[in-house]
Short mmCIF file of C-alpha atoms in Angstrom, two decimals:
data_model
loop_
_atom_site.label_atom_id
_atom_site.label_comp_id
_atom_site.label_asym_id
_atom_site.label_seq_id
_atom_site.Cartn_x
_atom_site.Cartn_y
_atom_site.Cartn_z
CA UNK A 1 0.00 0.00 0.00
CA UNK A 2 1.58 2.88 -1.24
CA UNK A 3 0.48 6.12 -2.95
CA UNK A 4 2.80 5.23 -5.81
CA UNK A 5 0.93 2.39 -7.07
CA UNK A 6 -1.52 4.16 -8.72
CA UNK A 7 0.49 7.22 -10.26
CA UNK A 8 -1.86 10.27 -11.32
CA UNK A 9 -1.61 13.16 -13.05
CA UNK A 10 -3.24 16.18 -14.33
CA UNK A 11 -2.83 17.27 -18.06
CA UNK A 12 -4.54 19.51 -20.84
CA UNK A 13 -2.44 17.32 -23.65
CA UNK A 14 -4.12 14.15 -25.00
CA UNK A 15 -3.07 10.57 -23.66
CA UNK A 16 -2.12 7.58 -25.32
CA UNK A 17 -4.09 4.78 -23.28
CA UNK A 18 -1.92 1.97 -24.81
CA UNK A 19 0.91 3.00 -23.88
CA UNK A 20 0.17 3.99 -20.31
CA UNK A 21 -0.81 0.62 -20.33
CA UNK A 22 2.46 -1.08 -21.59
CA UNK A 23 3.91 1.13 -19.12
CA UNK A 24 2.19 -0.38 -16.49
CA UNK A 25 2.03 -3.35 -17.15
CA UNK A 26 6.52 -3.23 -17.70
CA UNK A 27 7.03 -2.74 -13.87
CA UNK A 28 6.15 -6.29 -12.89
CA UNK A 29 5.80 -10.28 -13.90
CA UNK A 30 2.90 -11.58 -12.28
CA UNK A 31 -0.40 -9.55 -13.56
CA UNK A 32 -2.33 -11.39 -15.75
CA UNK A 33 -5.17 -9.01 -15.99
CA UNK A 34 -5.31 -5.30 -17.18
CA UNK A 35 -8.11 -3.31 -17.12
CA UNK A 36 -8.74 0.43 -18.86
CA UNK A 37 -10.99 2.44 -18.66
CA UNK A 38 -11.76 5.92 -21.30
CA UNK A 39 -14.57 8.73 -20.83
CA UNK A 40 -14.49 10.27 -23.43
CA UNK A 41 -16.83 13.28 -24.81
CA UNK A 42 -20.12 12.18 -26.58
CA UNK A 43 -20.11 13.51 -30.03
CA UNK A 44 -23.99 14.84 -29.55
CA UNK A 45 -25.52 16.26 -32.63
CA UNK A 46 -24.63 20.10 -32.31
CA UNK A 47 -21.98 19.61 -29.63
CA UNK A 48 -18.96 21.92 -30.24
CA UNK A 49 -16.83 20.85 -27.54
CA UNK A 50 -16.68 20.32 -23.77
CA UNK A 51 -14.39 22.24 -21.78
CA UNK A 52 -13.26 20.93 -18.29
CA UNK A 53 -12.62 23.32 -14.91
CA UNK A 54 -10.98 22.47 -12.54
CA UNK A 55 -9.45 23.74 -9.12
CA UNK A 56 -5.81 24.03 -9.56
CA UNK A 57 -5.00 24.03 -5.62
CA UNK A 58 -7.13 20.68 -5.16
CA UNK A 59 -7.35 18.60 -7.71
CA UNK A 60 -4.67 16.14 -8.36
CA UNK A 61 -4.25 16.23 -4.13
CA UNK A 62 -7.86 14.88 -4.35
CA UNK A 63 -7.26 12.72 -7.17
CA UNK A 64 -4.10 11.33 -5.28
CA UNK A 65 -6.32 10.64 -2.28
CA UNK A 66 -8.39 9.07 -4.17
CA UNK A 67 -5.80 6.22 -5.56
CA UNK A 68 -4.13 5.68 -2.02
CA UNK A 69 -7.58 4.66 -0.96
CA UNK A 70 -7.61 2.13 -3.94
CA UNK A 71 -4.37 0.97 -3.23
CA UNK A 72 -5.00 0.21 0.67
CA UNK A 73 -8.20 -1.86 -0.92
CA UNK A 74 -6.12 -3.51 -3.35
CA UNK A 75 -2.53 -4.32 -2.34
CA UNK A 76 -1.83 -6.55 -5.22
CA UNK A 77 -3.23 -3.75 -8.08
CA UNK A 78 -1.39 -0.83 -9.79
CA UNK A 79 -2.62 1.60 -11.79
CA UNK A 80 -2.47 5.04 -13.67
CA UNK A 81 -5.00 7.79 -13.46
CA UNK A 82 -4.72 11.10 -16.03
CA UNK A 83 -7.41 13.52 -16.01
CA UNK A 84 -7.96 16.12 -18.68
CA UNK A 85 -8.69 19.67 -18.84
CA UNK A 86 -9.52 22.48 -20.91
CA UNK A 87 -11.50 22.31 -23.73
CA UNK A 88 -12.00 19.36 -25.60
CA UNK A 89 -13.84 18.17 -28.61
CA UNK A 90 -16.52 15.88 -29.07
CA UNK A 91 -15.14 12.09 -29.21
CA UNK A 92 -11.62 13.05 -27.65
CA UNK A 93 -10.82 11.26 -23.94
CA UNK A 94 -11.39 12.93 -20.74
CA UNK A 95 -10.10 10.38 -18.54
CA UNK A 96 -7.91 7.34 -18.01
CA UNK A 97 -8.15 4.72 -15.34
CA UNK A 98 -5.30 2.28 -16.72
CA UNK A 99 -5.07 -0.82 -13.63
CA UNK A 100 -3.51 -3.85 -13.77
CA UNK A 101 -3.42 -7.07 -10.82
CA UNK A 102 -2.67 -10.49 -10.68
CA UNK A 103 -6.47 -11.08 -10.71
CA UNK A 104 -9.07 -9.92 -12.42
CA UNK A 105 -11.40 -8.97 -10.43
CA UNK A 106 -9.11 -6.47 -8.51
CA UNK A 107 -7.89 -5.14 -11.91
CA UNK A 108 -12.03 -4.48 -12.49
CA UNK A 109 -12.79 -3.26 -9.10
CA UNK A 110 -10.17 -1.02 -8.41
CA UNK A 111 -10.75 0.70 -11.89
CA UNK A 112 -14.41 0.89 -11.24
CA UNK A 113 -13.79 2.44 -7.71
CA UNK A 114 -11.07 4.72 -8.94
CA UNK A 115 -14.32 6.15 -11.60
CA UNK A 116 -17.10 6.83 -9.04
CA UNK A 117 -15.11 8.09 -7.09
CA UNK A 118 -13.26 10.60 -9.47
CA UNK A 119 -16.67 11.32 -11.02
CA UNK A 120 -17.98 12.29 -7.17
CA UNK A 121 -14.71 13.37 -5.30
CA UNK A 122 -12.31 14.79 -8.28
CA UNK A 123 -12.95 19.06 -8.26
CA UNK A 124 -13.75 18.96 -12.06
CA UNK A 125 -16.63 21.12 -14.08
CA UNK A 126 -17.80 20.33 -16.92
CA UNK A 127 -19.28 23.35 -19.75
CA UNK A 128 -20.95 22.36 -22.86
CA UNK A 129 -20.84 24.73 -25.82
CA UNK A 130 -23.23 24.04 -28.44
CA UNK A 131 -24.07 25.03 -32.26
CA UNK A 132 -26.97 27.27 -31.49
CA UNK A 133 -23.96 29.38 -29.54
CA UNK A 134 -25.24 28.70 -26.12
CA UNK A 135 -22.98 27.09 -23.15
CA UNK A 136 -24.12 25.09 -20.37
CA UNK A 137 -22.93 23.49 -17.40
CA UNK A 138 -22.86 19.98 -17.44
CA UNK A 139 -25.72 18.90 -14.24
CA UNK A 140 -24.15 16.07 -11.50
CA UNK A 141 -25.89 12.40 -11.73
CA UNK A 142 -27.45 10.82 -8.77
CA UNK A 143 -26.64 7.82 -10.15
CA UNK A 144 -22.61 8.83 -9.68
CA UNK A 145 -23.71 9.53 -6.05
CA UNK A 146 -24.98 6.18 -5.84
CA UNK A 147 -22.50 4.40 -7.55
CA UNK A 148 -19.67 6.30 -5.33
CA UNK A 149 -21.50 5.21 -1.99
CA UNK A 150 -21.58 1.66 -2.57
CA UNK A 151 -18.30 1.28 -2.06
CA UNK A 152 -18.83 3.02 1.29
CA UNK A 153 -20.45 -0.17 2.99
CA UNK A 154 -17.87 -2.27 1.66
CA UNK B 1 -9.69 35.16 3.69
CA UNK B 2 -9.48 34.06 0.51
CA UNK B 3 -12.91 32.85 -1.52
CA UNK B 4 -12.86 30.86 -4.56
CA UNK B 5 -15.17 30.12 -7.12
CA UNK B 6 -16.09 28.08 -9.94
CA UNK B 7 -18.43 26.73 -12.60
CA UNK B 8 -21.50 28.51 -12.27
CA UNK B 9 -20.99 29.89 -8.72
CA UNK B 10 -18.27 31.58 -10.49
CA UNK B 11 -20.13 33.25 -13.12
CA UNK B 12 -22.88 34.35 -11.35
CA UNK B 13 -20.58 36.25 -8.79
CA UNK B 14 -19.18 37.40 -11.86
CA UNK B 15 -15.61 36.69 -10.42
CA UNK B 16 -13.44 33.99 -9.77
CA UNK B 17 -11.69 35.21 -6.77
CA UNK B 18 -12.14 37.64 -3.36
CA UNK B 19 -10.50 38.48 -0.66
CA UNK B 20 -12.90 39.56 2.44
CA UNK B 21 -12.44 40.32 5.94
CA UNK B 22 -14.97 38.12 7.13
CA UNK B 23 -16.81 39.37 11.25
CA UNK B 24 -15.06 37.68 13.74
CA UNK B 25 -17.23 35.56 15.48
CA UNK B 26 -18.38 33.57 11.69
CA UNK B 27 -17.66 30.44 12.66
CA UNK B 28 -19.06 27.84 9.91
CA UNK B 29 -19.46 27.48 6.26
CA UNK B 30 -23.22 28.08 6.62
CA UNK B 31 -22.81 31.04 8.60
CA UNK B 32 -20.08 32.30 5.74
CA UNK B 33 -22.71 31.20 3.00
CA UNK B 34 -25.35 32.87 4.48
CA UNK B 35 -22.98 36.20 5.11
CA UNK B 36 -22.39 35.40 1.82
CA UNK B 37 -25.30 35.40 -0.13
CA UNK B 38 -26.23 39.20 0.56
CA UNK B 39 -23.54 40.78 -0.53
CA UNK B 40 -24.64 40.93 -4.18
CA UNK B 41 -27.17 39.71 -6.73
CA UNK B 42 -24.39 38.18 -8.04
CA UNK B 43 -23.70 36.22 -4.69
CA UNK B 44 -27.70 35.79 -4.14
CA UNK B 45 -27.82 33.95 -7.49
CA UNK B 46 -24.90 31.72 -6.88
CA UNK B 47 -25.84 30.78 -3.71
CA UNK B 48 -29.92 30.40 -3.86
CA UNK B 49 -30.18 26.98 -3.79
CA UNK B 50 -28.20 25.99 -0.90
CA UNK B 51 -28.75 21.87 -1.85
CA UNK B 52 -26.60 23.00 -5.12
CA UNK B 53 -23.62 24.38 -3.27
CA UNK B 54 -20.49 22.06 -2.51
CA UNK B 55 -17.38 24.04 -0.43
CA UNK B 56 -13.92 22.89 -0.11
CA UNK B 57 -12.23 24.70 3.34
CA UNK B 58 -8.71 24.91 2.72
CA UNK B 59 -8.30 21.95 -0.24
CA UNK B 60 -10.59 19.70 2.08
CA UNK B 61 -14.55 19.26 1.10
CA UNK B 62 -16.39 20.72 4.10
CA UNK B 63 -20.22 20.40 5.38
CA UNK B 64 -22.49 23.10 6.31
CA UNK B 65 -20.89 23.03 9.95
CA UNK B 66 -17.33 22.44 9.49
CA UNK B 67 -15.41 25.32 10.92
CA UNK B 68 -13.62 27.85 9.04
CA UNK B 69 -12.13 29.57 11.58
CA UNK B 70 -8.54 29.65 10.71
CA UNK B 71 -9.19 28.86 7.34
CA UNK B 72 -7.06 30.78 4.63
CA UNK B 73 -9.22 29.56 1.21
CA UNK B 74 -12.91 28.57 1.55
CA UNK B 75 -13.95 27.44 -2.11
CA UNK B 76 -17.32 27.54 -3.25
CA UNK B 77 -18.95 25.10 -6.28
CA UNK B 78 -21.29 23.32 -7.52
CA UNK B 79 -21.34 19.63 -7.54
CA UNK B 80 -18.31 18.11 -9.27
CA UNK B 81 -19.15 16.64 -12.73
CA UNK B 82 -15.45 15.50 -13.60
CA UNK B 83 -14.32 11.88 -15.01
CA UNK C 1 -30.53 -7.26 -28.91
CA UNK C 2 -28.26 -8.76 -31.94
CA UNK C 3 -25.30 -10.47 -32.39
CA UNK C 4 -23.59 -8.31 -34.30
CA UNK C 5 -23.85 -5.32 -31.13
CA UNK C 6 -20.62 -7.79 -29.84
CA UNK C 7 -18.00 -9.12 -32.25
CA UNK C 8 -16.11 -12.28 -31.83
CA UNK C 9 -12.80 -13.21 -33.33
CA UNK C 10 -10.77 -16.45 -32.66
CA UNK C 11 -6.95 -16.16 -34.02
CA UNK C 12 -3.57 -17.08 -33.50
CA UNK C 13 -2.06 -13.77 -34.24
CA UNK C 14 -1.57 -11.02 -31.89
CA UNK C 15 -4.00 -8.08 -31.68
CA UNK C 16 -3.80 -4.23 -30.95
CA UNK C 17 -6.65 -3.38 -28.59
CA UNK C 18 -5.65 0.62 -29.14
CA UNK C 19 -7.59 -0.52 -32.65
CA UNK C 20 -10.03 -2.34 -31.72
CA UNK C 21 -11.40 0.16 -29.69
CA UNK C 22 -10.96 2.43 -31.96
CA UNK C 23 -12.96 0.47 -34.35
CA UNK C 24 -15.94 -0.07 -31.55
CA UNK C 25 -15.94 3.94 -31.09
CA UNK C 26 -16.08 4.91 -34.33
CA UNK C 27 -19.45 3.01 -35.13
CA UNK C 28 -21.58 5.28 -32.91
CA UNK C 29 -21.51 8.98 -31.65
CA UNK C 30 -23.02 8.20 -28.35
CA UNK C 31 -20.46 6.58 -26.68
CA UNK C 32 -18.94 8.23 -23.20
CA UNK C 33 -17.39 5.45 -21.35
CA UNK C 34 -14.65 2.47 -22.84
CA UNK C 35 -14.11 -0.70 -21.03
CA UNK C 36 -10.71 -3.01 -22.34
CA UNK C 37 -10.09 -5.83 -20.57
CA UNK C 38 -6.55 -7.67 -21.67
CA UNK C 39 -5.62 -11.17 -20.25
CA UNK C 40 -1.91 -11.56 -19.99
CA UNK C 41 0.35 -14.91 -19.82
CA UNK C 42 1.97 -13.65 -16.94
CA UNK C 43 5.95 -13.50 -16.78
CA UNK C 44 6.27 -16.35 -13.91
CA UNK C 45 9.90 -17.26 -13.17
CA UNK C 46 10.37 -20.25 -15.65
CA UNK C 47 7.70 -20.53 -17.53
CA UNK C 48 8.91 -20.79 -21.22
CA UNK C 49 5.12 -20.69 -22.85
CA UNK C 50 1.50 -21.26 -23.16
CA UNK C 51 -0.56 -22.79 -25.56
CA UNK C 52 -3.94 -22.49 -25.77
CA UNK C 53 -6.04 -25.49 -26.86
CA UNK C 54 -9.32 -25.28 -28.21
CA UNK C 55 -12.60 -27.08 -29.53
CA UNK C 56 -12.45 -25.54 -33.47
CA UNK C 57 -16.37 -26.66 -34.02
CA UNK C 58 -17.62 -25.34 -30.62
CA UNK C 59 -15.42 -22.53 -29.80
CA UNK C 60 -16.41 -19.53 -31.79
CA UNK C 61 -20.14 -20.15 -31.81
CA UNK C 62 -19.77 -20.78 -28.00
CA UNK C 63 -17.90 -17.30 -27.75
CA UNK C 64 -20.78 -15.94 -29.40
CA UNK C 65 -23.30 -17.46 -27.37
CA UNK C 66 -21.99 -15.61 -24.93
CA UNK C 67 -21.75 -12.79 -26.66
CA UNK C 68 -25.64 -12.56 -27.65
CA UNK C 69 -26.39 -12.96 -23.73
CA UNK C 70 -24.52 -10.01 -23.13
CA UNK C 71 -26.34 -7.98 -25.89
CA UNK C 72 -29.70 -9.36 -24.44
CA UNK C 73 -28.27 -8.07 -20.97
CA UNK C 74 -27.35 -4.39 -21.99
CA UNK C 75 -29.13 -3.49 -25.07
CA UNK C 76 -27.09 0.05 -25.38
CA UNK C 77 -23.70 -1.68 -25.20
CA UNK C 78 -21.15 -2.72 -27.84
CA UNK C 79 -17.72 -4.61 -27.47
CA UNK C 80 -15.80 -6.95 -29.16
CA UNK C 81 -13.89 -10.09 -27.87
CA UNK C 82 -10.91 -11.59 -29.32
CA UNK C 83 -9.78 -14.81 -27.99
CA UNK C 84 -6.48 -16.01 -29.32
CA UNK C 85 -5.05 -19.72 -29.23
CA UNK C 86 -1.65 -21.50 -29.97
CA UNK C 87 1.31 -20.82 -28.60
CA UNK C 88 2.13 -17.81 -26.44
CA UNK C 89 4.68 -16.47 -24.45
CA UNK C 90 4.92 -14.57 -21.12
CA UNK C 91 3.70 -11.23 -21.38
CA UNK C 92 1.73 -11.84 -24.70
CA UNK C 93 -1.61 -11.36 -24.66
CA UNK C 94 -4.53 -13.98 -24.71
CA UNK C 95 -7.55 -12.38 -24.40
CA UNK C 96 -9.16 -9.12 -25.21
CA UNK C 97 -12.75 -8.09 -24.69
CA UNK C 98 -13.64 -3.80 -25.44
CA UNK C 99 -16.48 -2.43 -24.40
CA UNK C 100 -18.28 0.96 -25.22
CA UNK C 101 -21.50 2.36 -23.59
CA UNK C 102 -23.16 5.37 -23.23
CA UNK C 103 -23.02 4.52 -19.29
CA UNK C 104 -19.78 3.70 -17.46
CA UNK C 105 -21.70 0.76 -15.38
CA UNK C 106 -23.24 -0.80 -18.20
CA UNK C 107 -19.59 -1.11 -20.47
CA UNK C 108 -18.00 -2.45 -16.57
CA UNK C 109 -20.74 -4.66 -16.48
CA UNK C 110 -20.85 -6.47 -19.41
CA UNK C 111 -16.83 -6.42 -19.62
CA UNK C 112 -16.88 -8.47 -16.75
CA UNK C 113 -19.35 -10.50 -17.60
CA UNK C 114 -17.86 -11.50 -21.00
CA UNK C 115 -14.91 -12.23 -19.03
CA UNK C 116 -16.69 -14.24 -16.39
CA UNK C 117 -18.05 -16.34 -18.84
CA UNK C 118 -15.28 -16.93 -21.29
CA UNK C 119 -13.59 -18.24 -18.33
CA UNK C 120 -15.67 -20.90 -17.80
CA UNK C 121 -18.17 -21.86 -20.58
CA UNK C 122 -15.33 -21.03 -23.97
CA UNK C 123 -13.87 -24.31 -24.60
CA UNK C 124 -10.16 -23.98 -24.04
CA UNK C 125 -7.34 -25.16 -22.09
CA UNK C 126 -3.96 -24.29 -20.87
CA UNK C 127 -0.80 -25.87 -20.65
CA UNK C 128 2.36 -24.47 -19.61
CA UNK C 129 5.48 -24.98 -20.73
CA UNK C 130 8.78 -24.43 -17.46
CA UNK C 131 12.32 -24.21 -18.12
CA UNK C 132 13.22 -27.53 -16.32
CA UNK C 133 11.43 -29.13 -19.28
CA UNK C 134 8.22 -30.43 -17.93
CA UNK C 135 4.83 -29.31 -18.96
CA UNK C 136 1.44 -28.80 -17.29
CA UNK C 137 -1.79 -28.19 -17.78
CA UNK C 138 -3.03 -25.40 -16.06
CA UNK C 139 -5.85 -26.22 -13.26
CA UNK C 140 -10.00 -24.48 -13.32
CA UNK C 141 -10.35 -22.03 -10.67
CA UNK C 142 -13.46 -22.23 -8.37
CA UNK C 143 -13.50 -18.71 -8.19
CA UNK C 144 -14.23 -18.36 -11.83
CA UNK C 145 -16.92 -20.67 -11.64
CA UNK C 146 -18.20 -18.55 -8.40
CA UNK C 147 -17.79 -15.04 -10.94
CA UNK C 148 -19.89 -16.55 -13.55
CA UNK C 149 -22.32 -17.79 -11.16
CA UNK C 150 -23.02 -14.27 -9.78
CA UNK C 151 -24.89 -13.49 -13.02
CA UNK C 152 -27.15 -15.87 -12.37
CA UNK C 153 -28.24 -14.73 -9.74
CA UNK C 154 -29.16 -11.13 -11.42
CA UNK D 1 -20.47 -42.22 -33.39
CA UNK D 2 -17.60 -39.14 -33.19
CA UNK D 3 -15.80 -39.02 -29.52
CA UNK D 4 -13.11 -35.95 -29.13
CA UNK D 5 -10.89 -35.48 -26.60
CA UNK D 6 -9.20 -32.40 -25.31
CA UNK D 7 -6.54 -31.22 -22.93
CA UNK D 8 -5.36 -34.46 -20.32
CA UNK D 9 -7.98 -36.28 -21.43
CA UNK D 10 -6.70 -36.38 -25.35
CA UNK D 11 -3.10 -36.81 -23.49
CA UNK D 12 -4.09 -39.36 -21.03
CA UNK D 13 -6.12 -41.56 -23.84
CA UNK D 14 -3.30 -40.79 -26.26
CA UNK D 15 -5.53 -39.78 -29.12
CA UNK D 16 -7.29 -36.50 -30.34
CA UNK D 17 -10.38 -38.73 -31.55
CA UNK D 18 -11.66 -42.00 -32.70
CA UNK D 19 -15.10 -43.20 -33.88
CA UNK D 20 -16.64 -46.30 -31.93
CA UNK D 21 -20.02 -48.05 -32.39
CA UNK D 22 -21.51 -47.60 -29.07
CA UNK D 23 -24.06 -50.32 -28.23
CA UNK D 24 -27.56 -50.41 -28.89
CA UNK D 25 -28.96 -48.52 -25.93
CA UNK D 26 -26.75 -46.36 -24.73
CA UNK D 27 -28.63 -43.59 -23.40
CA UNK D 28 -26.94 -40.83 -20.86
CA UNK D 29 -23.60 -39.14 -20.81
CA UNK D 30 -22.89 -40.85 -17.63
CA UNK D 31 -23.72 -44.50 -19.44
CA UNK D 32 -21.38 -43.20 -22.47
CA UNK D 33 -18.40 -42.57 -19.19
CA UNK D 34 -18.94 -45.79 -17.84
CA UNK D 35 -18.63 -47.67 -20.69
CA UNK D 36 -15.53 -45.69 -22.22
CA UNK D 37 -13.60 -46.10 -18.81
CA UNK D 38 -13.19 -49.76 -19.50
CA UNK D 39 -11.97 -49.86 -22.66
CA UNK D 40 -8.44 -49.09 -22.13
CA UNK D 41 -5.82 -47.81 -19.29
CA UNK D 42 -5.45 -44.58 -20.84
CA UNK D 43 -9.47 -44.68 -20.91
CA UNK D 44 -9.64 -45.57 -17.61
CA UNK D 45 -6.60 -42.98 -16.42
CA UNK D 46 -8.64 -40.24 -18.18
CA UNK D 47 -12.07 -40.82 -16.66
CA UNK D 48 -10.87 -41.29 -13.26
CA UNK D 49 -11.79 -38.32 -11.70
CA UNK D 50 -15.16 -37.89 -13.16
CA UNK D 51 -16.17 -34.84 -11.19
CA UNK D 52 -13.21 -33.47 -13.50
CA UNK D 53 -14.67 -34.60 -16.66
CA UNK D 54 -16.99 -32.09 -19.07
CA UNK D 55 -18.84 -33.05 -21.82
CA UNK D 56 -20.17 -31.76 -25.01
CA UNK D 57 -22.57 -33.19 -26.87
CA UNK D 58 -22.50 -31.89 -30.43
CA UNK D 59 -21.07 -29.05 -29.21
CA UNK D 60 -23.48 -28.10 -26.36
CA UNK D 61 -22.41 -28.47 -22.66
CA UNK D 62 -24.21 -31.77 -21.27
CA UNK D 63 -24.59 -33.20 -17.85
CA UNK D 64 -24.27 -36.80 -16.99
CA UNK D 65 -28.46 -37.00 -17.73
CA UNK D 66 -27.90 -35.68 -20.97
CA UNK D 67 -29.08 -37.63 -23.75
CA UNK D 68 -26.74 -39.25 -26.33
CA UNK D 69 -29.14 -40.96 -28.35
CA UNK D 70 -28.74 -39.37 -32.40
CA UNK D 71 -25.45 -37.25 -31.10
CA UNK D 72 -23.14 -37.24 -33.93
CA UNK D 73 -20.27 -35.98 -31.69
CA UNK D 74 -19.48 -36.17 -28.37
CA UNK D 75 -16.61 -34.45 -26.64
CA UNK D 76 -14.79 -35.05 -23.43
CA UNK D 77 -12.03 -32.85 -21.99
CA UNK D 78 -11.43 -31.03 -18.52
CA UNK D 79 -12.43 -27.77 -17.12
CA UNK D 80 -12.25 -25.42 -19.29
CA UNK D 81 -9.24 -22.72 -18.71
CA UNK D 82 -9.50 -19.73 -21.32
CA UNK D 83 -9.82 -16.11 -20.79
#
């Protein structure tokens, strides 16, 4: 259990997922499984492009937080996280959760946790411009509330 | 003390940073919000729905009744809608 | 609900999953959340190989049972699986299965599932090959059967 | 009628396949076992352990209850280990 495990970082540039994942997966012999996951930004009919806030003093502390708390649930699991921002355009990746384990399920469950949580916990806002020339701000889900707590009674 | 603000609490304030001397004797993030919320129409509108409002007291997510005393940056948002 | 919402492939040669997801994404525009899953021969100390044995006249159509289940499961949800066999050596990889949903929990979901299943209803076996000469064949894990049996269940 | 074998079970019989006339009724998967276990060492070696043994009948998972009458091909290997 260490904070290293799952390395994060912050970034306006694009990511290349495979090779975050080779990268990962270099640093040790026994993980058969990797797992990645890619948000990426819906290419909605009249959808210019997305552009992602965040707060600069908070955010990759949070997100950092966020993967020691994986790690402590799964000691046998690494992992990368990179989180976008600025303004992207429809179709391009906001987020990576790259994991890897000696067993699948931790590979699965450690990216899913790393998700809702980053969706819930991570200080990110999300602004919609749109053809017409309007903007709006993207609303929170419940269901990422939901999803996020689950792991709470665990 | 610093405030900070962003998405749409930012907007509507119209700013994305002030620095206030909050009354001594404020002593929790409601009591700030409320303080708050008349200072402008700007502020008002930003901070009318208080179920909307998320605040971070120095880089750590607070409740309506954490403390701020102290505090040097009280940030003020809407939910987060990253990932 | 059709077969074609999750491709199957059988092969011998490698893959690149960067394209394969790639290919899933580009088939739709309301896509916000990529699942790859990646099953590794992992790098043990020794082990020379793996080969993969199969069932030619069950396997594919068996992958693609499994397949249709998970289309019946999440309607809104595309993936492909590729499932290699022959020979392979530590690090290669054996297994992919890519996922793309509107919703995060839905591409998770039926990632895992696919994989659940593959593990124990897809008609192949494993032996390894160690440096000392002698060869094995690699033993069915209860907890797969357990995984798969989950589903049920749901 | 077509019997495969896979994994130990191919290894431990010491062939991939072979086609035998099984007797005039033969019903179950189990009766198929029973009667297969006999017919050599490396028959009886592979069928041992018969909570290890799967079987496909023309390439559909079968229990021992499973019928066998009409089957043109009936397979018999161990767990299965992909993925």
């Amino acid at each position: 259990m260490t904070l290293s495990a799952f390395g994060a970082r912050l970034q306006e540039d694009s990511f290349d997922a495979a090779a975050e994942q080779a990268a990962l997966l270099a640093g040790r012999s026994d993980l058969g499984a990797a797992v990645s996951f890619t948000g990426l930004v819906r290419a909605d009919h009249g959808l210019i492009a997305l552009t992602l806030e965040h707060y600069p003093a908070m955010t990759l502390a949070q997100i950092q937080a966020i993967a020691a708390d994986a790690a402590a649930r799964w000691p046998d699991t690494i992992g990368t996280i990179i989180h976008r921002h600025g303004r992207l355009l429809p179709g391009e990746a906001i987020v990576l959760v790259t994991t890897a384990s000696p067993h699948r399920a931790h590979a699965f469950a450690a990216a899913q946790f790393l998700m809702d949580w980053l969706k819930t916990k991570a200080p990110f806002w999300k602004r919609e411009e749109w053809a017409d020339g309007t903007t709006r701000w993207v609303d929170a889900k419940g269901s990422d509330d939901n999803a996020a707590e689950r792991w709470l009674a665990e | 003390m610093q405030l900070v603000y962003f998405a749409w609490v930012r907007t509507r304030i119209g700013k994305d940073a002030e620095t206030l001397a909050v009354p001594a004797g404020m002593m929790t993030v409601s009591e700030l919000l409320d303080w708050l919320a008349v200072r402008s129409p700007g502020h008002a509108a930003a901070l009318e729905d208080r179920s909307a409002i998320k605040v971070a007291v120095d880089q750590q997510f607070a409740g309506p009744d954490t403390s701020i005393a102290g505090a040097s940056e009280i940030a003020i948002f809407p939910p987060v809608t990253g990932g």
